[in-house]
Amino acid sequence: MNFFKKIFSSEKKETLDKGLEQTKTSFFSKLTKAVAGKSKVDDEVLDNLEEVLVSSDVGVNTTLKIIKRIEERVANDKYLGTDELNQILREEIASLLSETKSGEETEFKIPANKKPYVIMVVGVNGVGKTTTIGKLAYQFKKAGYSVVLGAADTFRAAAIDQLQIWADRVGVPIVKQQMGSDPASVAFDTLQSAVAQNADVVIIDTAGRLHNKVGLMNELSKVKKVMQKVVEDTPNDVLLVLDGSTGQNAFEQATQFTAATEVTCLAVTKLDGTAKGGVVIGISDQFQIPVKYIGVGEKIEDLQVFNKYEFVDSFFKK
């Protein structure tokens, strides 16, 4: 079972390795303790491994799946040494992720028959939503696409201002109204502007409050309906941005947002500043929603497409 082949450029891979450094260091120090003094993978090692995975924010359900797979390997192979555990874990986690439609991409691209390609971005305030939109706009523009941003988070003046800063920095047009304006109206104007400009990609920011799920659900439904008056079958993607450094709280946010609206893909940010990178594995598996992008650094280039093989390879690289 050889999933691992060179996919990313060496520069991109280096950024990913560096971004996952804290997660990897924390994981391996726990794993080393879990197998200390043991030469064979037995029940005690498996119990310890379960604890390691859960404490690395992989999540209980996903951890149990991984443990079950390793138990089956142990039963089949009769003798598995603890020195082989690293490789087995890599293979089983890559295999588990292969069962989701997650992480096959290597570049920022859009489907050929979708123009404009409309992404509605959701997520609570503080997770890096606006920054992700700015970096996404940069990556799409760098890939040769024309991009229009829509500032439909009209609940906070700061959100509109932040998005304007990113639009200026990346050099893409932005459609905005006053704070307190109807978000659906902003989305409508944005799509009309994008169609008039023959733009390739439209990225719409939305308000990130979750304290009133019904209100959020109604607002997002209205934004979608109004966009469909301009371009049928939009948005093409509803991208939920999650802060990877919050670990289990990211699971909770994913639960809340998937209940409020139909989320089609995920971006997990701030992985470079945390040892909780295992959350990407758990969320990808539990929600069966593709992780499309990961944030592995503060620089504008440090938003990457999520490729599960490169991710697992970096996670387990010694």
XYZ file of C-alpha atoms in Angstrom:
318
model
C 0.000 0.000 0.000
C 2.108 2.894 -1.203
C 0.124 6.120 -1.101
C 3.127 8.360 -0.804
C 4.685 9.887 -3.849
C 6.093 13.344 -4.424
C 3.190 15.626 -5.383
C 4.067 19.089 -4.074
C 7.031 21.200 -5.109
C 9.898 21.134 -2.596
C 9.092 24.734 -1.538
C 5.416 23.948 -0.906
C 6.334 20.752 0.937
C 8.814 22.628 3.119
C 6.051 25.099 4.107
C 3.738 22.200 4.973
C 6.443 20.409 6.996
C 7.165 23.617 8.917
C 3.465 24.334 9.457
C 2.890 20.898 11.009
C 6.117 20.922 13.075
C 4.426 21.509 16.463
C 1.775 18.856 15.814
C 4.379 16.328 14.704
C 6.756 16.985 17.621
C 3.937 16.688 20.169
C 2.569 13.534 18.529
C 5.919 11.741 18.369
C 6.854 12.578 21.948
C 3.534 11.031 23.074
C 3.983 8.050 20.742
C 7.519 7.408 22.028
C 6.197 7.274 25.615
C 3.304 5.012 24.517
C 5.669 2.323 23.199
C 8.527 2.787 25.680
C 10.009 -0.561 26.697
C 7.806 -2.470 24.262
C 9.008 -4.374 21.217
C 5.633 -5.726 20.116
C 2.269 -4.044 19.405
C 0.045 -5.561 22.096
C -3.167 -4.521 23.882
C -1.330 -2.152 26.200
C 0.386 -0.397 23.272
C -2.969 -0.113 21.479
C -4.596 1.381 24.613
C -1.753 3.878 24.875
C -1.982 4.662 21.161
C -5.711 5.340 21.520
C -4.910 7.872 24.238
C -2.222 9.488 22.042
C -4.592 9.911 19.087
C -7.443 11.314 21.204
C -5.103 13.754 22.971
C -3.793 14.815 19.525
C -7.342 15.962 18.633
C -7.988 13.228 16.084
C -11.364 12.719 17.802
C -12.776 9.662 19.578
C -14.743 8.124 16.676
C -11.915 8.461 14.166
C -9.407 7.174 16.739
C -11.517 4.039 17.293
C -11.599 3.424 13.517
C -7.801 3.727 13.312
C -7.276 1.421 16.322
C -9.643 -1.171 14.805
C -7.650 -1.142 11.551
C -4.371 -1.611 13.438
C -5.889 -4.432 15.522
C -6.794 -6.192 12.267
C -3.227 -5.746 11.003
C -1.871 -7.180 14.273
C -4.255 -10.180 14.036
C -3.271 -10.851 10.408
C 0.469 -10.341 10.773
C 0.654 -12.164 14.153
C 3.740 -10.181 15.115
C 4.090 -6.446 14.651
C 7.043 -4.640 16.145
C 6.602 -1.193 17.690
C 9.276 0.086 15.273
C 6.794 -0.561 12.436
C 3.991 1.367 14.145
C 4.848 4.715 12.553
C 4.593 3.317 9.018
C 1.399 1.385 9.806
C -0.218 4.512 11.239
C 0.705 6.509 8.129
C -0.795 3.874 5.869
C -3.999 3.389 7.856
C -4.691 7.130 8.246
C -4.040 7.730 4.523
C -6.323 4.779 3.740
C -9.045 6.169 6.035
C -8.821 9.602 4.389
C -8.970 7.928 0.975
C -12.518 6.900 1.831
C -13.611 10.547 1.909
C -13.637 12.727 -1.198
C -11.020 14.815 0.523
C -7.601 15.994 -0.404
C -6.948 14.853 -3.947
C -6.132 18.323 -5.292
C -2.651 19.720 -5.828
C -3.431 23.182 -7.266
C -5.926 26.031 -6.875
C -8.352 25.511 -9.732
C -12.038 25.746 -10.613
C -14.251 23.463 -12.723
C -14.079 24.350 -16.411
C -17.864 24.630 -16.836
C -18.525 26.905 -13.836
C -18.162 30.620 -14.483
C -18.361 32.522 -12.324
C -17.391 29.945 -9.707
C -19.092 31.216 -6.536
C -17.764 30.414 -3.060
C -19.819 31.477 -0.024
C -17.580 31.550 3.047
C -18.989 30.853 6.519
C -17.424 30.528 9.968
C -17.409 32.242 13.369
C -15.487 35.469 13.879
C -11.861 34.984 14.873
C -11.180 31.743 12.987
C -9.295 33.518 10.196
C -12.245 33.761 7.802
C -11.361 37.130 6.225
C -7.663 36.236 6.043
C -8.549 32.948 4.335
C -10.688 34.817 1.791
C -7.803 37.214 1.082
C -5.281 34.385 0.684
C -7.728 32.403 -1.454
C -8.210 35.436 -3.714
C -4.416 35.735 -3.982
C -3.994 32.060 -4.913
C -6.767 32.109 -7.528
C -5.409 35.325 -9.046
C -1.912 33.819 -9.083
C -3.386 30.807 -10.932
C -4.626 33.184 -13.646
C -8.255 33.647 -12.620
C -10.086 36.983 -12.283
C -11.612 37.326 -8.801
C -14.346 39.509 -7.245
C -14.891 39.740 -3.471
C -18.250 40.433 -1.804
C -18.370 41.943 1.716
C -21.672 40.415 2.877
C -20.602 40.288 6.541
C -22.374 43.603 7.160
C -22.797 42.861 10.872
C -19.306 44.178 11.737
C -17.722 47.299 10.264
C -14.307 45.724 10.916
C -15.168 42.798 8.607
C -15.842 45.144 5.671
C -12.675 47.154 6.386
C -10.535 44.005 6.693
C -11.832 42.622 3.414
C -11.131 45.971 1.706
C -7.507 45.802 2.946
C -7.159 42.309 1.467
C -8.781 43.354 -1.823
C -6.278 46.235 -2.085
C -3.377 43.996 -1.151
C -4.252 41.292 -3.680
C -5.398 43.767 -6.330
C -8.936 42.477 -6.878
C -12.285 44.360 -6.956
C -14.599 44.315 -3.942
C -18.338 44.979 -3.736
C -19.517 46.423 -0.413
C -22.234 48.491 1.221
C -22.608 50.224 4.586
C -22.467 48.306 7.855
C -25.948 47.032 8.680
C -26.945 46.658 5.006
C -28.836 43.572 3.880
C -26.209 40.830 3.281
C -28.329 39.328 0.479
C -28.333 42.697 -1.288
C -24.511 42.778 -1.166
C -24.333 39.220 -2.533
C -26.750 40.155 -5.347
C -24.672 43.225 -6.296
C -21.459 41.189 -6.153
C -22.735 38.555 -8.560
C -24.153 41.157 -10.931
C -20.778 42.935 -10.931
C -18.903 39.646 -11.468
C -21.116 38.692 -14.422
C -20.672 42.155 -15.959
C -16.880 41.804 -15.603
C -16.913 38.211 -16.872
C -15.077 37.217 -13.659
C -13.948 33.644 -13.035
C -14.256 33.448 -9.249
C -16.550 35.162 -6.730
C -15.842 34.868 -2.999
C -18.617 36.070 -0.667
C -17.902 36.744 3.017
C -20.822 36.197 5.438
C -21.491 37.064 9.085
C -20.003 34.680 11.602
C -22.340 34.774 14.558
C -23.657 31.483 15.891
C -25.564 32.504 19.020
C -28.811 32.439 17.035
C -28.645 29.447 14.730
C -32.137 30.025 13.309
C -31.250 33.616 12.410
C -28.019 32.461 10.781
C -29.833 29.719 8.869
C -32.430 32.173 7.558
C -29.800 34.733 6.601
C -27.627 32.227 4.696
C -30.705 30.770 2.948
C -31.741 34.258 1.848
C -28.216 35.049 0.557
C -28.263 31.828 -1.482
C -31.733 32.484 -2.937
C -30.876 36.019 -3.985
C -27.612 34.889 -5.632
C -29.550 32.304 -7.639
C -31.587 35.123 -9.200
C -28.367 36.242 -10.902
C -26.618 32.900 -11.518
C -28.474 29.587 -11.213
C -27.141 26.819 -8.948
C -25.004 29.145 -6.859
C -23.121 29.080 -4.598
C -20.971 26.328 -6.103
C -19.272 25.848 -2.755
C -20.117 26.743 0.831
C -16.713 26.883 2.517
C -16.636 26.574 6.311
C -13.489 28.045 7.874
C -12.362 26.396 11.125
C -9.525 27.384 13.445
C -7.352 24.265 13.821
C -5.765 25.600 17.017
C -9.096 25.239 18.866
C -8.992 21.433 18.574
C -12.263 19.919 19.767
C -14.042 23.278 19.538
C -13.548 23.094 15.759
C -15.615 19.871 15.790
C -18.354 21.715 17.672
C -18.343 24.605 15.184
C -18.501 22.140 12.282
C -21.513 20.475 13.937
C -23.280 23.826 14.426
C -22.646 25.147 10.913
C -23.493 21.916 9.114
C -26.829 22.043 10.985
C -27.398 25.683 9.918
C -26.497 25.377 6.240
C -25.269 22.892 3.670
C -21.476 23.028 3.963
C -19.697 21.533 0.934
C -16.021 21.970 1.901
C -13.736 23.049 4.745
C -10.684 25.227 5.307
C -8.705 24.544 8.502
C -6.528 27.497 9.516
C -3.738 28.321 11.999
C -2.187 24.846 11.957
C 1.305 26.334 12.240
C 0.672 27.791 15.704
C -0.650 24.653 17.343
C -0.004 20.992 18.173
C -3.614 20.160 17.284
C -3.166 19.349 13.575
C -4.748 15.938 14.150
C -8.091 17.748 14.047
C -7.830 17.786 10.217
C -7.876 13.963 10.168
C -10.845 13.733 12.553
C -12.982 16.426 10.934
C -12.332 15.074 7.440
C -13.404 11.600 8.550
C -16.309 12.476 10.858
C -18.163 14.962 8.695
C -17.373 13.365 5.332
C -17.002 16.917 4.010
C -13.857 17.526 1.957
C -11.098 19.569 3.571
C -10.085 21.747 0.615
C -7.610 24.217 2.107
C -5.295 24.435 5.107
C -3.522 27.423 6.616
C 0.069 26.535 7.554
C 1.614 29.964 8.119
C 1.035 33.704 8.261
C 2.429 34.626 4.842
C 0.055 35.251 1.938
C 1.346 32.084 0.176
C 0.755 29.913 3.239
C -2.782 28.856 2.393
C -2.431 25.498 0.626
C -4.783 23.097 -1.086
C -5.191 20.124 1.222
C -3.597 17.017 -0.187
C -4.108 14.094 2.190
C -1.037 12.166 1.048
C 1.310 15.125 1.512
C -0.397 16.003 4.812
C -0.010 12.506 6.290
C 3.545 12.292 4.961
C 4.470 15.572 6.700
C 2.582 14.559 9.855
C 4.659 11.390 10.188
C 7.965 12.607 8.797
C 10.762 11.947 11.281
